[in-house]
CSV table of C-alpha atoms and ligand atoms in Angstrom, one decimal:
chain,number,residue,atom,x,y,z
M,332,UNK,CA,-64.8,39.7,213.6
M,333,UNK,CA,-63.0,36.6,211.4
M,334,UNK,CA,-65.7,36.1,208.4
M,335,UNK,CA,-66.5,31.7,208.8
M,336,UNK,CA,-64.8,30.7,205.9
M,337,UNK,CA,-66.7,27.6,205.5
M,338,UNK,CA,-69.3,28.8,203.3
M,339,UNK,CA,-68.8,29.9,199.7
M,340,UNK,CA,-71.5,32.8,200.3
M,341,UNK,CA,-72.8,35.2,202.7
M,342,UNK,CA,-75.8,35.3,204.5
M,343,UNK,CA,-76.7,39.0,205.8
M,344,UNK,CA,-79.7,39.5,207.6
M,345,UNK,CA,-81.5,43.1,208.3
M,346,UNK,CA,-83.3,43.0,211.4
M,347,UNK,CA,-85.2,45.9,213.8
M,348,UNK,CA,-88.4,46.5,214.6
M,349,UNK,CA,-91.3,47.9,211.7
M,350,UNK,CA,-90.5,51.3,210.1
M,351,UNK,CA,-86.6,50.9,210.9
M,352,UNK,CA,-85.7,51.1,207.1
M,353,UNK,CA,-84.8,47.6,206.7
M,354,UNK,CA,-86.3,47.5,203.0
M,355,UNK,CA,-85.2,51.0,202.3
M,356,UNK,CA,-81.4,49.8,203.5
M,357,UNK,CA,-81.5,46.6,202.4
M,358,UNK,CA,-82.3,48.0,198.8
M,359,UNK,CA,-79.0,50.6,199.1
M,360,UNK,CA,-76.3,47.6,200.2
M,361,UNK,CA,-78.0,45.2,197.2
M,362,UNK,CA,-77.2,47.7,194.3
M,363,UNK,CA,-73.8,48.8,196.4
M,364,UNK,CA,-72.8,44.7,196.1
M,365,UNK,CA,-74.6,44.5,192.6
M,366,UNK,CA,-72.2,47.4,191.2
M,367,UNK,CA,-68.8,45.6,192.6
M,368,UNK,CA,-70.3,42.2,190.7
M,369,UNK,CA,-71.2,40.0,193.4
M,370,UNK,CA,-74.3,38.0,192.7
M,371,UNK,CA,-77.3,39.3,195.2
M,372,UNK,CA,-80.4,37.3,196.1
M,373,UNK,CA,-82.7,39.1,198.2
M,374,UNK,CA,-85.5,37.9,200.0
M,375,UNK,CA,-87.5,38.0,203.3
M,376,UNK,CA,-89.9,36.5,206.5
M,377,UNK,CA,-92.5,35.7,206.8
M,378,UNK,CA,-92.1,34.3,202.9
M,379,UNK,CA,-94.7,34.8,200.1
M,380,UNK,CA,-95.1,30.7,200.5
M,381,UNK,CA,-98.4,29.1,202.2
M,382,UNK,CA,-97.5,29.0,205.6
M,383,UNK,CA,-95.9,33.1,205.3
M,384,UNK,CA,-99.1,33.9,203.5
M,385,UNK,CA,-101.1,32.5,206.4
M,386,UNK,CA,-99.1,34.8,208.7
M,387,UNK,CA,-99.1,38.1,206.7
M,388,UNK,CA,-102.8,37.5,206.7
M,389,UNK,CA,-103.2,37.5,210.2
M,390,UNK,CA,-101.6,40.6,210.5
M,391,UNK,CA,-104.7,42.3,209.4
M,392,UNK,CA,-107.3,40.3,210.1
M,393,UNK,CA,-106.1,39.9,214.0
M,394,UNK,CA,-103.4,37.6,215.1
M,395,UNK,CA,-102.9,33.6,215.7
M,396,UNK,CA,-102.2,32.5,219.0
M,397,UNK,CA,-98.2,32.6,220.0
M,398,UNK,CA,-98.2,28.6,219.3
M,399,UNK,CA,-100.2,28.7,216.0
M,400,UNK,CA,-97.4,31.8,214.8
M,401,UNK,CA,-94.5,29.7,216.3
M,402,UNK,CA,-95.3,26.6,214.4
M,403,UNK,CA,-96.6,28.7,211.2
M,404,UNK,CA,-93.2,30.6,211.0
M,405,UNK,CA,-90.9,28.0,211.7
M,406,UNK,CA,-92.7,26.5,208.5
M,407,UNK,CA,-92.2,29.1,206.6
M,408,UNK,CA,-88.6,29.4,207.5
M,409,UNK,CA,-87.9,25.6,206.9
M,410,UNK,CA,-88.9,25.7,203.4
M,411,UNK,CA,-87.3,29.1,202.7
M,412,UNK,CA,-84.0,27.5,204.1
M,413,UNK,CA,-84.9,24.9,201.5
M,414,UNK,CA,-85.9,26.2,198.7
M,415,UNK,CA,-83.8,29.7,198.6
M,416,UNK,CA,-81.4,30.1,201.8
M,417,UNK,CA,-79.1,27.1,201.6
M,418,UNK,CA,-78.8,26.6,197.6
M,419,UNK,CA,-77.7,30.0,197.4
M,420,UNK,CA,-75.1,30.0,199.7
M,421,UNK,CA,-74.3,26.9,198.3
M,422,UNK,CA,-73.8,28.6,195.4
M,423,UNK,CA,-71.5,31.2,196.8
M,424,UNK,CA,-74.0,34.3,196.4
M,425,UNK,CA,-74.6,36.9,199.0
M,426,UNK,CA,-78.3,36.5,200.5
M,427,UNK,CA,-79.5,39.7,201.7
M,428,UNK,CA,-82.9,38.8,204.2
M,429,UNK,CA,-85.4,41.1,205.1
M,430,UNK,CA,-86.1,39.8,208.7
M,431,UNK,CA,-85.1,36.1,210.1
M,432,UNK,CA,-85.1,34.0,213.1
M,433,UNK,CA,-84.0,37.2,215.5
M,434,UNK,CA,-87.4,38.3,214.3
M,435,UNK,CA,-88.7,35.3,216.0
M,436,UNK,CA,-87.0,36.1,219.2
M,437,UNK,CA,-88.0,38.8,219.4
M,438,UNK,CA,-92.1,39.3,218.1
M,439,UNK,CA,-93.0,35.5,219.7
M,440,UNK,CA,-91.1,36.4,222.9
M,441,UNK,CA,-92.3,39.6,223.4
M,442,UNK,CA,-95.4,37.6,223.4
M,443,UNK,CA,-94.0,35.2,226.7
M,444,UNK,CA,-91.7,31.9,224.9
M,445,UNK,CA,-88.6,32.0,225.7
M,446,UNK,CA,-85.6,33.5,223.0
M,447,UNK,CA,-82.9,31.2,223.5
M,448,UNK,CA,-85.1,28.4,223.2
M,449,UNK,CA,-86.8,30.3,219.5
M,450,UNK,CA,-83.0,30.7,219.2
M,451,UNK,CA,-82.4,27.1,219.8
M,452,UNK,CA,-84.9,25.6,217.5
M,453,UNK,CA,-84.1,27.5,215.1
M,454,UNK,CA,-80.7,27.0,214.8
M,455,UNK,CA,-81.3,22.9,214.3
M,456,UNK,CA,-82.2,24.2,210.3
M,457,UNK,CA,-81.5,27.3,209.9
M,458,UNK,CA,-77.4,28.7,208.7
M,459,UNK,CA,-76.7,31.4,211.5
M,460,UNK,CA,-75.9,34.8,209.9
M,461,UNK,CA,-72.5,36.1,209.3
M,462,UNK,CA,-74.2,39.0,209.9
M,463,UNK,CA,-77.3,40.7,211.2
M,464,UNK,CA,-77.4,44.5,210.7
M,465,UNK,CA,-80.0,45.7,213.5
M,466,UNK,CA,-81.3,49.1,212.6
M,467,UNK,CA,-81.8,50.8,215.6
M,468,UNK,CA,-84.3,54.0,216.0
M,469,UNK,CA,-86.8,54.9,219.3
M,470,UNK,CA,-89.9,53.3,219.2
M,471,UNK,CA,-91.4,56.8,218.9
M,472,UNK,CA,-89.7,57.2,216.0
M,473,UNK,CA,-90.8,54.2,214.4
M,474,UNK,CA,-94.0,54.1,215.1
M,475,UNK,CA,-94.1,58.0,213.3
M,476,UNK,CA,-92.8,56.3,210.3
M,477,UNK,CA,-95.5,53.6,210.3
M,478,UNK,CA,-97.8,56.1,210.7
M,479,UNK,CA,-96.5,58.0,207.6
M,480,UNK,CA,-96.7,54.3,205.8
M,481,UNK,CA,-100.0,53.7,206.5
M,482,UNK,CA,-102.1,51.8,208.7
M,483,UNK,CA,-100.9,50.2,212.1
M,484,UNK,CA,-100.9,45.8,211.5
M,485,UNK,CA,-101.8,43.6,214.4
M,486,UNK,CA,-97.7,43.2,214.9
M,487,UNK,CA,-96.8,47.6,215.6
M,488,UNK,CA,-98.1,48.5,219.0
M,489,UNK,CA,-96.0,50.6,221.0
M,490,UNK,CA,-95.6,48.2,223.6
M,491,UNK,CA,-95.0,44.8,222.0
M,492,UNK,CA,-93.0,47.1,219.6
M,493,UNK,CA,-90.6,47.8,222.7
M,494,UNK,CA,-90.5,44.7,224.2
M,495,UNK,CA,-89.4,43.4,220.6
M,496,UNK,CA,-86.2,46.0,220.4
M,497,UNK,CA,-85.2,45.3,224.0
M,498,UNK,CA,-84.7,41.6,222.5
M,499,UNK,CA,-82.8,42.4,219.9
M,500,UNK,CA,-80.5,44.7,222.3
M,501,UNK,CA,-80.1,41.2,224.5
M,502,UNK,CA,-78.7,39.7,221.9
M,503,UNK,CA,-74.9,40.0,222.1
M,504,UNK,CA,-72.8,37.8,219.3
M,505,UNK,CA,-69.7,39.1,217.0
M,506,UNK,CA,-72.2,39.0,213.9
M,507,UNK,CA,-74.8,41.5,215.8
M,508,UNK,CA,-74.3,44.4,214.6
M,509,UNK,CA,-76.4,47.5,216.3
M,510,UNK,CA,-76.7,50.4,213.7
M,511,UNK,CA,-78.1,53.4,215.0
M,512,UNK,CA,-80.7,54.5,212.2
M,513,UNK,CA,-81.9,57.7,213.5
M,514,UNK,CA,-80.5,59.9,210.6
M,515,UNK,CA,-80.9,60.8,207.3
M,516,UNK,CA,-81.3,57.4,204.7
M,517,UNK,CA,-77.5,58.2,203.1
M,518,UNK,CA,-75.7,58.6,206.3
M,519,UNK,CA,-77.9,55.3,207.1
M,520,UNK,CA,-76.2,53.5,204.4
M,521,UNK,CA,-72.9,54.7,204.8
M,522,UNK,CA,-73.6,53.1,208.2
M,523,UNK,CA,-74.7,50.0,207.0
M,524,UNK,CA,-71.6,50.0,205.1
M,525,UNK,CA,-69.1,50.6,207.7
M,526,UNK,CA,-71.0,47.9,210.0
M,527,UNK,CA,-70.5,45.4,207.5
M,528,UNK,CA,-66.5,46.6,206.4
M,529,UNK,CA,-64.9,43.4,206.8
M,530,UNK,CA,-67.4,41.4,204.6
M,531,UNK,CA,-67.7,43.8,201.5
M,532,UNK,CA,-65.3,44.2,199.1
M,533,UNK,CA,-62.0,45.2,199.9
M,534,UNK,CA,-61.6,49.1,200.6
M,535,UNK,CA,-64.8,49.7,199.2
M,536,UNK,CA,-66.5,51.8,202.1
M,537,UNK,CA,-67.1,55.6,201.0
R,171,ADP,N1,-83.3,57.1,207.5
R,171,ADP,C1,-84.6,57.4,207.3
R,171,ADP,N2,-85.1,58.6,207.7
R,171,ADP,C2,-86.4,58.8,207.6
R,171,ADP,N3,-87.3,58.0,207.0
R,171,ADP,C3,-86.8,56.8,206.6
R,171,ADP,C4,-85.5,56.4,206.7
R,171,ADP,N4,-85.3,55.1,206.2
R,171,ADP,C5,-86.5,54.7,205.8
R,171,ADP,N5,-87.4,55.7,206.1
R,171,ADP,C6,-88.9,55.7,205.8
R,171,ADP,O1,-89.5,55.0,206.9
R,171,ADP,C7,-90.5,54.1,206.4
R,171,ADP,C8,-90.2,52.7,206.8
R,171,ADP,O2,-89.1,52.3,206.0
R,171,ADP,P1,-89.0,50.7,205.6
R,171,ADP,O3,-87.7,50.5,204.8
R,171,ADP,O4,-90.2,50.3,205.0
R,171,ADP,O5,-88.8,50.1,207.1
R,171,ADP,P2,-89.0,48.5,207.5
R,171,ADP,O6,-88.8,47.7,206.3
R,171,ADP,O7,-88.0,48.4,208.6
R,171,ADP,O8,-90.4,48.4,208.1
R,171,ADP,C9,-90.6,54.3,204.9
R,171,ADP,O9,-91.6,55.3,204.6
R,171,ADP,C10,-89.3,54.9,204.5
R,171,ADP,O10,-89.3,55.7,203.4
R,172,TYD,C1,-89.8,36.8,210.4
R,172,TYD,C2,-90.8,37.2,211.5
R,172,TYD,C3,-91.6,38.3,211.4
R,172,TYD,N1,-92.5,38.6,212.4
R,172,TYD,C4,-93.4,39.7,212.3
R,172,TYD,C5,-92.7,41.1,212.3
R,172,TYD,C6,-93.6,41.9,211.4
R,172,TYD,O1,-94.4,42.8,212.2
R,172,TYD,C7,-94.6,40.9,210.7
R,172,TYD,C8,-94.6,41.1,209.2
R,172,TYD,O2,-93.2,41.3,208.8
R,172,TYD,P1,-92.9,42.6,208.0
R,172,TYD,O3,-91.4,42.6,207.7
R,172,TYD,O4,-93.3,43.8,208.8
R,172,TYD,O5,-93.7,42.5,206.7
R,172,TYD,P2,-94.2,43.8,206.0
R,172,TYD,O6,-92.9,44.7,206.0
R,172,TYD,O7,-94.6,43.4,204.7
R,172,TYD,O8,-95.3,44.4,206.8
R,172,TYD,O9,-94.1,39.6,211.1
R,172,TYD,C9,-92.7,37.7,213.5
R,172,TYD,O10,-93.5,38.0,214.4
R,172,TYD,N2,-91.9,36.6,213.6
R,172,TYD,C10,-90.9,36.3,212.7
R,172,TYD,O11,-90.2,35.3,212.8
């Protein structure tokens, strides 16, 4: 997999259903980038911004309809594109998201509208990763994890959870990359790592 070439940074992307480890993983590849000196901005979706506010709201107190979360998120990921995304990358730093438009795909089309056409709206804004890690576990698993966290949201129920990783598994492009995330958090991250060889610094996978 040839890395673009036209953009000074990098935009990796963590992606898998809740309670896959994203945060935990994203946190191990941040410092394992930080510690070889490239710059790091890390951020995630749905934003801390209005219309992300408005979203993470609803997942306690019950959620929008499918339209109201498609236009709400699409929102949120225009300005983030805006304000954060694209003037990093600009800037040649790595940006390392906590969930993106293959979120989209998958949580508003497991609710019925169709992925390639969240795909294809998106894509009119928003830079296409050079990579999305997917962190892959069973549903079962996850959901155990969640449990462990805490409280259910409106967004983790076993069956719109499921529907949501069978879109992620459709999604078949070079910069997809399925990790399977059902062992320990190091071996995880030595995972994460290999996934990602060819973008991190040379010879730098343990
Ligand atoms: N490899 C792992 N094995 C067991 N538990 C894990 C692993 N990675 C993360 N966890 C735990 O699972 C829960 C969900 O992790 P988190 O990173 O918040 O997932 P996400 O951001 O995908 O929802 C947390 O309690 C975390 O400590
Ligand atoms: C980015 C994005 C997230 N989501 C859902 C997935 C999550 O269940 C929910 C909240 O995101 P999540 O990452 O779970 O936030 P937190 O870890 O703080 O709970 O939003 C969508 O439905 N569409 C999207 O485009």
């Amino acid at each position: 997999m040839s890395f673009t070439g036209q953009r000074k940074g990098r935009l990796i992307v963590f992606e898998g259903i809740d309670g896959t480890g994203k945060s935990t993983h994203i946190g191990h590849l941040r410092k394992y980038l930080e510690d070889r000196g490239v710059e790091v901005v890390q951020s995630f979706e749905p934003t801390r911004g209005p219309w992300g506010r408005m979203l993470r709201d609803s997942a306690v107190t019950g959620r929008l309809s499918v339209r109201e979360e498609v236009d709400l998120f699409l929102k949120d990921r225009r300005e983030h594109v805006e304000t954060l995304i694209a003037p990093a990358l600009a800037r040649g730093a790595w940006v390392l998201l906590d969930r993106y438009y293959l979120s989209m795909m998958a949580y508003q089309g497991a609710r019925g509208v169709d992925p390639a056409s969240i795909r294809a709206a998106n894509e009119e804004f928003a830079p296409v990763p050079d990579a999305v890690v997917w962190l892959d576990i069973p549903v079962s698993a996850a959901l155990e994890r969640i449990g462990s966290r805490g409280e259910r949201d409106a967004f983790e129920t076993e069956a719109g959870l499921t529907a949501c990783r069978s879109v992620f598994a459709s999604v078949h492009e070079p910069w997809m990359l399925r990790v399977d995330a059902d062992a320990g958090q190091e071996e995880v991250a030595r995972r994460v790592r290999e996934a990602l060889r060819e973008f991190l610094p040379e010879n730098t996978v343990e």
